[in-house]
Short mmCIF file of C-alpha atoms and ligand atoms in Angstrom, two decimals:
data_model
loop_
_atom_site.label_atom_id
_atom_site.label_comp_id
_atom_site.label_asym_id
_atom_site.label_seq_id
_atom_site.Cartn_x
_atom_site.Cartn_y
_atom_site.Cartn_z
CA UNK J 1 56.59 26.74 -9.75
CA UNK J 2 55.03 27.96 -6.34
CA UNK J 3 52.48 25.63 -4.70
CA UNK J 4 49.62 27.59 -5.43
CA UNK J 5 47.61 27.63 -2.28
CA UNK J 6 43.53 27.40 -2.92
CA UNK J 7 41.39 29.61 -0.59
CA UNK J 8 37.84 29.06 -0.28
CA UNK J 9 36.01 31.35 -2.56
CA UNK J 10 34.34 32.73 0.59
CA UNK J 11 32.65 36.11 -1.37
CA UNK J 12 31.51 34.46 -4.43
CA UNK J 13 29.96 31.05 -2.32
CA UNK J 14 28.50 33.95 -0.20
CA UNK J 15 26.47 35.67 -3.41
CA UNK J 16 25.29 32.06 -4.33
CA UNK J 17 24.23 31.28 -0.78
CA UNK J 18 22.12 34.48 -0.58
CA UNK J 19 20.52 34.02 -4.32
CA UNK J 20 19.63 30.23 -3.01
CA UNK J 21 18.18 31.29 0.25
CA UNK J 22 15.90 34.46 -1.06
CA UNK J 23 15.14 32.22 -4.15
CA UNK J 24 14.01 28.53 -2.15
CA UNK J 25 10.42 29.10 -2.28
CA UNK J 26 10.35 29.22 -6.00
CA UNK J 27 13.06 26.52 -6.29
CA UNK J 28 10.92 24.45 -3.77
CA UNK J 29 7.60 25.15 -5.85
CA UNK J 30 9.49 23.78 -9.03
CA UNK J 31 10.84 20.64 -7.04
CA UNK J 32 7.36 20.02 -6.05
CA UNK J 33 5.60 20.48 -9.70
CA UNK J 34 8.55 18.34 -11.26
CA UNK J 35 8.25 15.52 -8.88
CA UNK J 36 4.03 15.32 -8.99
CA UNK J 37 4.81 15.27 -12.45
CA UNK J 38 6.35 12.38 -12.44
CA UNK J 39 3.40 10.27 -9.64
CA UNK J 40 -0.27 10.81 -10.34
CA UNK J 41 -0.62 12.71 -7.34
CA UNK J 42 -1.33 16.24 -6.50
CA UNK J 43 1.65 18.62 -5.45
CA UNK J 44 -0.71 18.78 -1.90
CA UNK J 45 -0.20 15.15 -1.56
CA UNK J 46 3.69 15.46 -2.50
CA UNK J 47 4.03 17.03 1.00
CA UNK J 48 1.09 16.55 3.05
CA UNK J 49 1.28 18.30 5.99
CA UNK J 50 1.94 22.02 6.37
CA UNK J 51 4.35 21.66 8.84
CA UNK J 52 6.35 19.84 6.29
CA UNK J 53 5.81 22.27 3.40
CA UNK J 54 7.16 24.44 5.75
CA UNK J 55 10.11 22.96 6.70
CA UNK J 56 11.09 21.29 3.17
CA UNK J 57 12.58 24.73 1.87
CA UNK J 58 14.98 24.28 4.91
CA UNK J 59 16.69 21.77 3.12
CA UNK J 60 18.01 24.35 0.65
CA UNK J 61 18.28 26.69 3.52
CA UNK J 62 20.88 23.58 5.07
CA UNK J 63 22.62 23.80 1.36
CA UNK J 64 22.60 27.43 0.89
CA UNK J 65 24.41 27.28 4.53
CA UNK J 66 27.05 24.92 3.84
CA UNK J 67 28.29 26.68 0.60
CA UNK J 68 28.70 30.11 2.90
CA UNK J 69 30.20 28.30 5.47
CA UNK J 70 33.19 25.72 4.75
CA UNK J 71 34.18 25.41 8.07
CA UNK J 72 30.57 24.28 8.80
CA UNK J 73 29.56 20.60 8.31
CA UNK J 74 26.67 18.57 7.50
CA UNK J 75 26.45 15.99 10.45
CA UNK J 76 24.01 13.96 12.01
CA UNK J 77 22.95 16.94 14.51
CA UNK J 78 22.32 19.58 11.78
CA UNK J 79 18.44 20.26 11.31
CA UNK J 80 18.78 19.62 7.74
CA UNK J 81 19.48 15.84 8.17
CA UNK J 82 16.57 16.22 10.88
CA UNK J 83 14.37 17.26 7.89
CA UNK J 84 15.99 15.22 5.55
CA UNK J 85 15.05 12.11 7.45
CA UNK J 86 11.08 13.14 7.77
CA UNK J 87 11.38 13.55 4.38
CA UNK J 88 12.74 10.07 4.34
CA UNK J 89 9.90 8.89 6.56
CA UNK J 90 7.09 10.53 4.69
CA UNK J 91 8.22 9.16 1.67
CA UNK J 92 8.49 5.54 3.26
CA UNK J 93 4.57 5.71 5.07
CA UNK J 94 3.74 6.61 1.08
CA UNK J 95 4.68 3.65 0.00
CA UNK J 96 7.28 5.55 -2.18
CA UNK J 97 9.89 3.39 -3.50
CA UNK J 98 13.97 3.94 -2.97
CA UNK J 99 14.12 4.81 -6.76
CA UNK J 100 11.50 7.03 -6.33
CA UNK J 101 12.78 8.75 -3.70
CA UNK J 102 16.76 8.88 -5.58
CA UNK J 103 14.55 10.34 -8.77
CA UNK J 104 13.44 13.38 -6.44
CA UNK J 105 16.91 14.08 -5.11
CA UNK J 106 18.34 14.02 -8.63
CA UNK J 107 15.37 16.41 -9.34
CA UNK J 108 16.65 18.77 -6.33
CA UNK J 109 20.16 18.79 -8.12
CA UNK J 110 18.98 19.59 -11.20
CA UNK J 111 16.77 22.46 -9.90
CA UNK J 112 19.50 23.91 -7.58
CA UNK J 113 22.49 23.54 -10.57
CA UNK J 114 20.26 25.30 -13.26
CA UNK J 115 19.44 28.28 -10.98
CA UNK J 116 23.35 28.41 -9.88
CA UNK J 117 24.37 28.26 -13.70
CA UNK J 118 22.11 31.20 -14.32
CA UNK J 119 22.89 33.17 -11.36
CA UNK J 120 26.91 32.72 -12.12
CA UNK J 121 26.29 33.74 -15.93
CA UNK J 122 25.50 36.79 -14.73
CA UNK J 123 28.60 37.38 -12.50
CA UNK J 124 31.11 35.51 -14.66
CA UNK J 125 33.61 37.85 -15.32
CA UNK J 126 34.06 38.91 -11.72
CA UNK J 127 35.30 35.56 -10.39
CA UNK J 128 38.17 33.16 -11.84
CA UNK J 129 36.32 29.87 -12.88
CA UNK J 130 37.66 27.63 -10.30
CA UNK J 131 35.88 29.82 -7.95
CA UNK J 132 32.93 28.81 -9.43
CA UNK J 133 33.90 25.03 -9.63
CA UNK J 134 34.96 25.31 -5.69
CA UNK J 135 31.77 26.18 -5.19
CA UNK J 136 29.86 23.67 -6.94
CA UNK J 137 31.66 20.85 -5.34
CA UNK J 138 30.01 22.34 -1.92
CA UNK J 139 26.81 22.57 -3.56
CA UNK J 140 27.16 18.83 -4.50
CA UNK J 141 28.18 17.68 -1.38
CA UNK J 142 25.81 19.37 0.36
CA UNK J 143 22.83 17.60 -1.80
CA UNK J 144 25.24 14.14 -1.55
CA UNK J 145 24.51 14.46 2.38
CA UNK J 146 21.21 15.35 2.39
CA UNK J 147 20.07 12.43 -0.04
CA UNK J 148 21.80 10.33 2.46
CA UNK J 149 20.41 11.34 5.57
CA UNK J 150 16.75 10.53 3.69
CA UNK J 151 18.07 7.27 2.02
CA UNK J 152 19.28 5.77 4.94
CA UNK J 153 16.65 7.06 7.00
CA UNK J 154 14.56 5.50 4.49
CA UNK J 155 16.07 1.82 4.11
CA UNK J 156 16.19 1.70 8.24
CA UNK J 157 12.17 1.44 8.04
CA UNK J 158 12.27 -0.25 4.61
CA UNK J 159 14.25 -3.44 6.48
CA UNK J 160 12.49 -3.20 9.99
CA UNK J 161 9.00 -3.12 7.72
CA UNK J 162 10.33 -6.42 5.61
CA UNK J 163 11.63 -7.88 9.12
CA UNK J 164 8.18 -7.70 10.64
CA UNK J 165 6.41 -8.51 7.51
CA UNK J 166 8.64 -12.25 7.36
CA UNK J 167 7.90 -12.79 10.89
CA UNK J 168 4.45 -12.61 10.15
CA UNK J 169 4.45 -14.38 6.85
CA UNK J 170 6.34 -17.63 9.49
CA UNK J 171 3.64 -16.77 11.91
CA UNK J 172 0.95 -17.55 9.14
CA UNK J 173 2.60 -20.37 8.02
CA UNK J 174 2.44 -22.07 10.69
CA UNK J 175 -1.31 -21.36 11.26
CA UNK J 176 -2.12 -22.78 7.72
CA UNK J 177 0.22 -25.80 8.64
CA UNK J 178 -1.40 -26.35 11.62
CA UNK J 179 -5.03 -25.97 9.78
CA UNK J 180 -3.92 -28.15 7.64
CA UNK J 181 -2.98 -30.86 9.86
CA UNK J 182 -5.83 -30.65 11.94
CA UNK J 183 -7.84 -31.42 8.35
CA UNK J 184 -6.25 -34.15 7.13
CA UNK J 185 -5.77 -35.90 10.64
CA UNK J 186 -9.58 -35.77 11.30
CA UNK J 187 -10.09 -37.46 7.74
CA UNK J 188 -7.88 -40.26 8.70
CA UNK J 189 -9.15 -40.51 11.78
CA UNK J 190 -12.83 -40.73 10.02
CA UNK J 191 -11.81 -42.80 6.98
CA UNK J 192 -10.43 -45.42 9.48
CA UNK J 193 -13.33 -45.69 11.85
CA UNK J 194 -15.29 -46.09 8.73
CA UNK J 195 -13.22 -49.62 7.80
CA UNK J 196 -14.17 -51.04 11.82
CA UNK J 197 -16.49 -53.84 11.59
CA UNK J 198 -18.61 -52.23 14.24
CA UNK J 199 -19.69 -48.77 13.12
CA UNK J 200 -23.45 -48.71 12.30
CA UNK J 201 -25.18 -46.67 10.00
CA UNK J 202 -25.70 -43.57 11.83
CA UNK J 203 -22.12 -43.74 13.06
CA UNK J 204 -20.78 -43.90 9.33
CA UNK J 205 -23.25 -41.35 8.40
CA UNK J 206 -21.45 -39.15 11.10
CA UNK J 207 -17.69 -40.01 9.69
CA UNK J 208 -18.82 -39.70 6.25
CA UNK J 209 -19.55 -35.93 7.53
CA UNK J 210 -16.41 -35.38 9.21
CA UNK J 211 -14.77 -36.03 6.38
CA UNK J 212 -16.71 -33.81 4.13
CA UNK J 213 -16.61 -31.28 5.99
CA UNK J 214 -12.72 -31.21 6.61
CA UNK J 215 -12.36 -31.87 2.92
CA UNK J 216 -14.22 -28.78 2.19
CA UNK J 217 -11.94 -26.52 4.89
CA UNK J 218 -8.75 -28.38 2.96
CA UNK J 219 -10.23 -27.14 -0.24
CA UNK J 220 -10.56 -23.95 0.74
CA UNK J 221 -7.30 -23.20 2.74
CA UNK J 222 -5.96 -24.62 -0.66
CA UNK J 223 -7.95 -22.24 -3.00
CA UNK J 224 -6.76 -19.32 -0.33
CA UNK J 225 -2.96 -20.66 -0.62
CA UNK J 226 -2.91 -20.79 -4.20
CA UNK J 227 -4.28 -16.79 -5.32
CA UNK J 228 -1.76 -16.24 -2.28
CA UNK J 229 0.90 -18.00 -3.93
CA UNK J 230 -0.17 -15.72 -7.00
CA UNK J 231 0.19 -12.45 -5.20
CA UNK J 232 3.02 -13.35 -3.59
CA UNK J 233 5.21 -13.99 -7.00
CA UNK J 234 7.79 -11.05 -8.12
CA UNK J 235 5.67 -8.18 -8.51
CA UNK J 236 7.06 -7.42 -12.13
CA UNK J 237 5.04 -10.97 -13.04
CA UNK J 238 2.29 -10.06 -11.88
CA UNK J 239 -0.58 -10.55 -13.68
CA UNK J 240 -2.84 -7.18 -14.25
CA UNK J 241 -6.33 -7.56 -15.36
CA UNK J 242 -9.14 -4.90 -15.29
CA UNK J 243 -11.18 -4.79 -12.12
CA UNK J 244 -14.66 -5.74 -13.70
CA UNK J 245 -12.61 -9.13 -15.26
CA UNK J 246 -11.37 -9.85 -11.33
CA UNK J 247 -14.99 -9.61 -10.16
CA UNK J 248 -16.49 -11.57 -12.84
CA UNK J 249 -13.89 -14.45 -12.39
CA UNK J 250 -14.74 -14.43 -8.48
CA UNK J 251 -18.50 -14.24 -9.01
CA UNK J 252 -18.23 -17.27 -12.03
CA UNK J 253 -15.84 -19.29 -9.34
CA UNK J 254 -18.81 -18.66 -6.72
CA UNK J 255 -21.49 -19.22 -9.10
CA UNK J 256 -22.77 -22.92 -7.73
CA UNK J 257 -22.65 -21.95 -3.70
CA UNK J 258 -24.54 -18.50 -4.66
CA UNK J 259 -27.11 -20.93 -6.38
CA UNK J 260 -27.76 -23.35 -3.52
CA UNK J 261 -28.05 -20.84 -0.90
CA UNK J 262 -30.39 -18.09 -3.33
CA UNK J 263 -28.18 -15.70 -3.37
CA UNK J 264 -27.75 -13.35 -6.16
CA UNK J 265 -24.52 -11.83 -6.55
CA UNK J 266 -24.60 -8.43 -8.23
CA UNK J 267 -21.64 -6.34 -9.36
CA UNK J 268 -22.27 -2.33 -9.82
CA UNK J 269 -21.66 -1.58 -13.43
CA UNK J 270 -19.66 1.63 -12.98
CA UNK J 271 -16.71 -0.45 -11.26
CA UNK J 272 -13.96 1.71 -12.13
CA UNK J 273 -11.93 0.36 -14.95
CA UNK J 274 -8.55 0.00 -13.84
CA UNK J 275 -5.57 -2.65 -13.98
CA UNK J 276 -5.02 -4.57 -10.76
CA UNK J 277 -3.25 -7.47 -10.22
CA UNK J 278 -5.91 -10.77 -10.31
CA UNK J 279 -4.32 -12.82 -7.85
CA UNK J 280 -4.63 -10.25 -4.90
CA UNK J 281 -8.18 -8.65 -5.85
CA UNK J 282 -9.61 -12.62 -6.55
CA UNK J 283 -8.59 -13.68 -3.36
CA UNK J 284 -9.82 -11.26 -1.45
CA UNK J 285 -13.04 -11.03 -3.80
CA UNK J 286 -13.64 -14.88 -3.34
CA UNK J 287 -13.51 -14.52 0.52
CA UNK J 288 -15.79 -11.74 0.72
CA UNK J 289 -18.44 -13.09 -1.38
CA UNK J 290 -18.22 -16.74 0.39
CA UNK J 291 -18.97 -15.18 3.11
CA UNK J 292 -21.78 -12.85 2.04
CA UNK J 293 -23.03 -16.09 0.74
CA UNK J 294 -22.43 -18.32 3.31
CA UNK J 295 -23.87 -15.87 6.13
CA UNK J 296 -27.14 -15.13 4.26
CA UNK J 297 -30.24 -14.71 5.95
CA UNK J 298 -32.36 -17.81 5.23
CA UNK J 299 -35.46 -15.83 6.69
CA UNK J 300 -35.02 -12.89 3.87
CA UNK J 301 -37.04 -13.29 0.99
CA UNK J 302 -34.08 -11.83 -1.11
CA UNK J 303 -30.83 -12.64 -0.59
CA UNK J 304 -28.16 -10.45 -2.18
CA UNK J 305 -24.30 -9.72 -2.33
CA UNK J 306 -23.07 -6.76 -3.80
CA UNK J 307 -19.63 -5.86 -5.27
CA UNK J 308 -18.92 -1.77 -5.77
CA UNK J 309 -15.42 0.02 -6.29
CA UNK J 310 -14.49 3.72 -6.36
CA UNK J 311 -11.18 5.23 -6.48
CA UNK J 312 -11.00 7.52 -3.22
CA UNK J 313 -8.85 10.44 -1.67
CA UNK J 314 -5.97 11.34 -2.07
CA UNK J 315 -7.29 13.49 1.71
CA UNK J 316 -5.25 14.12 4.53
CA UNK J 317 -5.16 11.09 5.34
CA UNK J 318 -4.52 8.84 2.44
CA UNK J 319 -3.21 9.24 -1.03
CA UNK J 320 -5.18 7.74 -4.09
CA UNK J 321 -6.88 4.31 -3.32
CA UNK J 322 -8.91 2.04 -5.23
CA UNK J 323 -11.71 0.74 -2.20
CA UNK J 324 -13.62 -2.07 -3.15
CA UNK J 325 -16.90 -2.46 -1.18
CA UNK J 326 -18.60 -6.21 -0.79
CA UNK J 327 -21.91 -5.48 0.26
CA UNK J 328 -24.59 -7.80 2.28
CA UNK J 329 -28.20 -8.19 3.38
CA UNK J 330 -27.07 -11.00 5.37
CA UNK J 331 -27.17 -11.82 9.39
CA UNK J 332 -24.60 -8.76 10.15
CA UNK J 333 -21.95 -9.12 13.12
CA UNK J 334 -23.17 -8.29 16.55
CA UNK J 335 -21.92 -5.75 17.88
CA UNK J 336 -19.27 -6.87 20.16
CA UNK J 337 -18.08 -9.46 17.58
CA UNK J 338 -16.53 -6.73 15.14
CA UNK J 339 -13.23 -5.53 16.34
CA UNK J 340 -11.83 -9.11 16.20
CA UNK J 341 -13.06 -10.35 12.47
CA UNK J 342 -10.23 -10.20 10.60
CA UNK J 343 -7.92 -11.59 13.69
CA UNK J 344 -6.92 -15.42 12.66
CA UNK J 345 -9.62 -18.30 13.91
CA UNK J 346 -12.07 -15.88 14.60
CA UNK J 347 -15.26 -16.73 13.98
CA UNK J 348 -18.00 -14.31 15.20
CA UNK J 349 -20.84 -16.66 15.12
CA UNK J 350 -19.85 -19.96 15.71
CA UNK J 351 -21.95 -23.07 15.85
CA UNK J 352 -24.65 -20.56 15.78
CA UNK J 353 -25.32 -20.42 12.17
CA UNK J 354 -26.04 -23.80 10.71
CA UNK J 355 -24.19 -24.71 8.02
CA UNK J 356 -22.05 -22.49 7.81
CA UNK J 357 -18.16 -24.38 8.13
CA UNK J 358 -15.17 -22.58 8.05
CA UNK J 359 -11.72 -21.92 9.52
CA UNK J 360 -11.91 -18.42 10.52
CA UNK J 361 -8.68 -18.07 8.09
CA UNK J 362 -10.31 -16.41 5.19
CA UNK J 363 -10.58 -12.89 6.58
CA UNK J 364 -7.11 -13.03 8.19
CA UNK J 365 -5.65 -14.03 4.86
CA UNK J 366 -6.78 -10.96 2.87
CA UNK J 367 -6.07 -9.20 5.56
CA UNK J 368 -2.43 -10.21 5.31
CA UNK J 369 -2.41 -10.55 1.73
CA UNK J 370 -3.76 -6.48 0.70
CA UNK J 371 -1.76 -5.07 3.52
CA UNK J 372 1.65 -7.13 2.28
CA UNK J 373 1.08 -5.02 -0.81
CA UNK J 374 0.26 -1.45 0.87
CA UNK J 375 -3.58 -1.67 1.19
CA UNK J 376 -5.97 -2.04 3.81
CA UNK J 377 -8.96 -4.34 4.79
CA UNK J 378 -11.76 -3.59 7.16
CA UNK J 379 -15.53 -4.06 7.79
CA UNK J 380 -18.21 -1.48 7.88
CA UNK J 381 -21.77 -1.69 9.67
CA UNK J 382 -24.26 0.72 8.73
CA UNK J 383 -27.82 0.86 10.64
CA UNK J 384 -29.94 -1.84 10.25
CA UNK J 385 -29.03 -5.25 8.56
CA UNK J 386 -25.63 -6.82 6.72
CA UNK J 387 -22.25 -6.36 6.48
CA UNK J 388 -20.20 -4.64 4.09
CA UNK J 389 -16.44 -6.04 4.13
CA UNK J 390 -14.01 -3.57 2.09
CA UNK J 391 -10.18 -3.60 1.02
CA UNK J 392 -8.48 -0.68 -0.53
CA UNK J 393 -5.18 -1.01 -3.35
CA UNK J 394 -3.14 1.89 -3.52
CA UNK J 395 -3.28 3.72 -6.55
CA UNK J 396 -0.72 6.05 -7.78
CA UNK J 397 -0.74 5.36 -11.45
CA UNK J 398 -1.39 8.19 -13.89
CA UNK J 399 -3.34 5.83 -15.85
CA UNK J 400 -5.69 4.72 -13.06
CA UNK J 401 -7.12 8.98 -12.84
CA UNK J 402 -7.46 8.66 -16.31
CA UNK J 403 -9.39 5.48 -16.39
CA UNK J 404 -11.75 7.19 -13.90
CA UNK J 405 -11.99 10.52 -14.27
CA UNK J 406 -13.64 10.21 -18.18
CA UNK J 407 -16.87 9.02 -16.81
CA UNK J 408 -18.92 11.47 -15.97
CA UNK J 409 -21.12 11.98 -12.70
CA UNK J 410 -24.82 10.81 -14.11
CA UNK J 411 -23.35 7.33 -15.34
CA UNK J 412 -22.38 6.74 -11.77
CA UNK J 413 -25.41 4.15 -10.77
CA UNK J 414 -24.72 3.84 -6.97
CA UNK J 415 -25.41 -0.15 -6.04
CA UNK J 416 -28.49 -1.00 -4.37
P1 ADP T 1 -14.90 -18.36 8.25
O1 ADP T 1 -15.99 -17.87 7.37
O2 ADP T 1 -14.14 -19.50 7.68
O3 ADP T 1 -15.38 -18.63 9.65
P2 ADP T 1 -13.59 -15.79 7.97
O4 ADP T 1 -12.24 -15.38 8.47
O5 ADP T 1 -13.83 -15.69 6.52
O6 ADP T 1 -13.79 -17.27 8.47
O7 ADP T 1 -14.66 -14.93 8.75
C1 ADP T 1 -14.54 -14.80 10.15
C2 ADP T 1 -15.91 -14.63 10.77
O8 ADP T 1 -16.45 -13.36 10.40
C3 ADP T 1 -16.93 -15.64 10.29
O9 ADP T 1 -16.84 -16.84 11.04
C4 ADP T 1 -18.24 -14.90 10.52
O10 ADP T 1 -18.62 -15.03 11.87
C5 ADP T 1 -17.88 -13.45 10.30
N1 ADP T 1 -18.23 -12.99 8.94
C6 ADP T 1 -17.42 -12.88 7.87
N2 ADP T 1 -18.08 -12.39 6.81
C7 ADP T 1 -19.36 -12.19 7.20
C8 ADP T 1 -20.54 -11.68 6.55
N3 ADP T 1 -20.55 -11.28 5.28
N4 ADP T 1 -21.68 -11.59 7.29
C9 ADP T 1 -21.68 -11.97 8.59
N5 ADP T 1 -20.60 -12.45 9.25
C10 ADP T 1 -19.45 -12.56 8.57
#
């Protein structure tokens, strides 16, 4: 039997490659609905900008080009992979994980294949099926080294991301060790001047201070380490409570300090009802509060800390966050103090406010510990008095819209 020598099926790949090409927008549209489908956000937010909605039906463009074409390849200077990589990026700066993104591609396939199938049932009987088959295999190959280009695109920022988040996780470490030390050397260093013969009252009054108040720091860089120690456990053992239950358990841990200093603690009653995960919200719940509390003005009459949430965007900007807002009619943050609060040691007011002990760890740590899990935490000052300290979840869960979308506007009660 004669070798039976396969040519490319140049004609028939070339009818495909034209019904891909004048069909992409729709194919891209259905990509788009199928994939915001599957995330709770809106096909806008699937591709955010417009110059890549633009671009993304290139990527069928590079497919519909490499069927036509089989001396042409897919390599590392094609604009496809160019586009496949931003899409790689994008996906990677939305917090989109690799299954995630392998879901889409499949998606793609599955899009491209059913609109081949059709397109070839019409034209069956004018090609031999291995024609068809010859084709496909292009097709395939073309998607295979597309997904590629985005997946490894992707993992190159996923490990540089997890590289700089562990040298910052040693960094911190070493701060809290150092905290730490400094804590429990002063104590010694008290509790041992306190057994010389020759201290006098007023000096043992003064040790028996020290060591209060470095007990109190070591109690509270414990409490800090321990919700940390929470958040930081595998993220499928997490434990997810509703928001309202994370704010009451912060406000009830709270409860005594609020008392001695007068300050009432309120919580809006339209927080949204959604499941986060305790350990991170508590932690950064407790900090925010203690220091609402702690920096209270003694002068006010009323003293108050308020806890609000919404769930904002998705904008240009963001996609769908949960913000929680701790709110404060307390001494505020001059001016030229703000840009460095949440930066480790920092304390803004230093021996200035009596009283008030601390580390200038807490607002570092939820700094670290929302942002380790894709959120943000900042400070905003509005004219006038008090603070208002904020730190935003992401929120991409279908279930999270529902929770707050059923409420409706009037039973909204904005804070005071
Ligand atoms: P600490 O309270 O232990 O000093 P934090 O990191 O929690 O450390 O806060 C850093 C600094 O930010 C504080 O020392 C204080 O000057 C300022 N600050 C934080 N929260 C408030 C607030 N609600 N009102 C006024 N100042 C605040």
């Amino acid at each position: 039997m004669a070798t039976d020598s396969f040519t490319y099926p140049v004609e028939l790949a070339s009818t495909l490659s034209d019904g891909l090409r004048s069909a992409k927008q729709a194919l891209v549209t259905q990509w788009l609905d199928r994939i915001s489908a599957r995330v709770a956000i809106s096909t806008k937010r699937v591709f955010p900008t417009h110059e890549l909605l633009n671009h993304v039906p290139l990527l069928i463009e590079g497919i519909a080009g490499y069927l036509k074409r089989p001396e042409r390849d897919i390599d590392g200077k094609a604009p496809v992979v160019a586009k496949a990589m931003e899409l790689g990026a994008l996906r990677h700066a939305q917090g989109f994980d690799a299954y995630e993104l392998l879901k889409e591609y499949e998606m793609l396939g599955e899009i491209i294949f059913e609109f081949l199938a059709s397109t070839a049932e019409q034209i069956r009987d004018n090609y031999p099926r291995r024609d068809f088959l010859a084709c496909w295999q292009r097709v395939f190959q073309a998607i295979e080294l597309i997904r590629q280009a985005t997946m490894s695109h992707y993992l190159r920022l996923s490990a540089a991301q997890i590289n700089e988040r562990e040298n910052r996780l040693r960094k911190f470490n070493r701060t809290v060790a150092h905290e730490l030390k400094n804590n429990v050397n002063a104590i010694a260093n008290a509790s041992s001047m306190l057994g010389e013969s020759w201290t006098d009252e007023a000096e043992r009054k003064e040790f028996d201070a020290i060591i209060a108040k470095n007990a109190e720091s070591l109690k509270r860089v414990l409490v800090n380490l321990e919700s940390l120690s929470r958040t930081q456990m595998d993220a499928r053992h997490c434990r997810n409570v509703l928001l309202p239950e994370a704010a009451n358990e912060a406000i009830r841990e709270l409860d005594a300090a609020a008392k001695a200093k007068g300050v009432e603690v309120r919580v809006a009653d339209d927080l949204p009802r959604i499941e986060v995960d305790a350990g991170t919200v508590e932690l950064c719940l407790m900090n925010y509060l203690s220091n609402g509390i702690k920096y209270s003005d003694s002068n006010k009459g009323e003293r108050w800390v308020t806890i609000e949430a919404a769930v904002e965007g998705p904008n240009t900007e963001r996609d769908r966050e949960v913000v929680i807002r701790v709110t404060d009619n307390g001494i505020g943050v001059p001016a030229d103090k703000r840009e460095q609060l949440f930066g480790e040691y920092y304390r803004a007011h230093g021996d200035t406010v009596t009283g008030a002990d601390g580390s200038g760890l807490g607002l570092s740590i939820v700094r670290e510990t929302v942002e380790s899990i894709g959120g943000r935490a900042w400070a905003e000052f509005r004219e006038g008095e008090g603070s208002v300290f904020a730190f935003s979840l992401p929120s991409r869960r279908r279930d999270d819209v529902v929770a707050t979308s059923n409420r409706p506007e009037s039973e909204k009660t904005p804070a005071s």
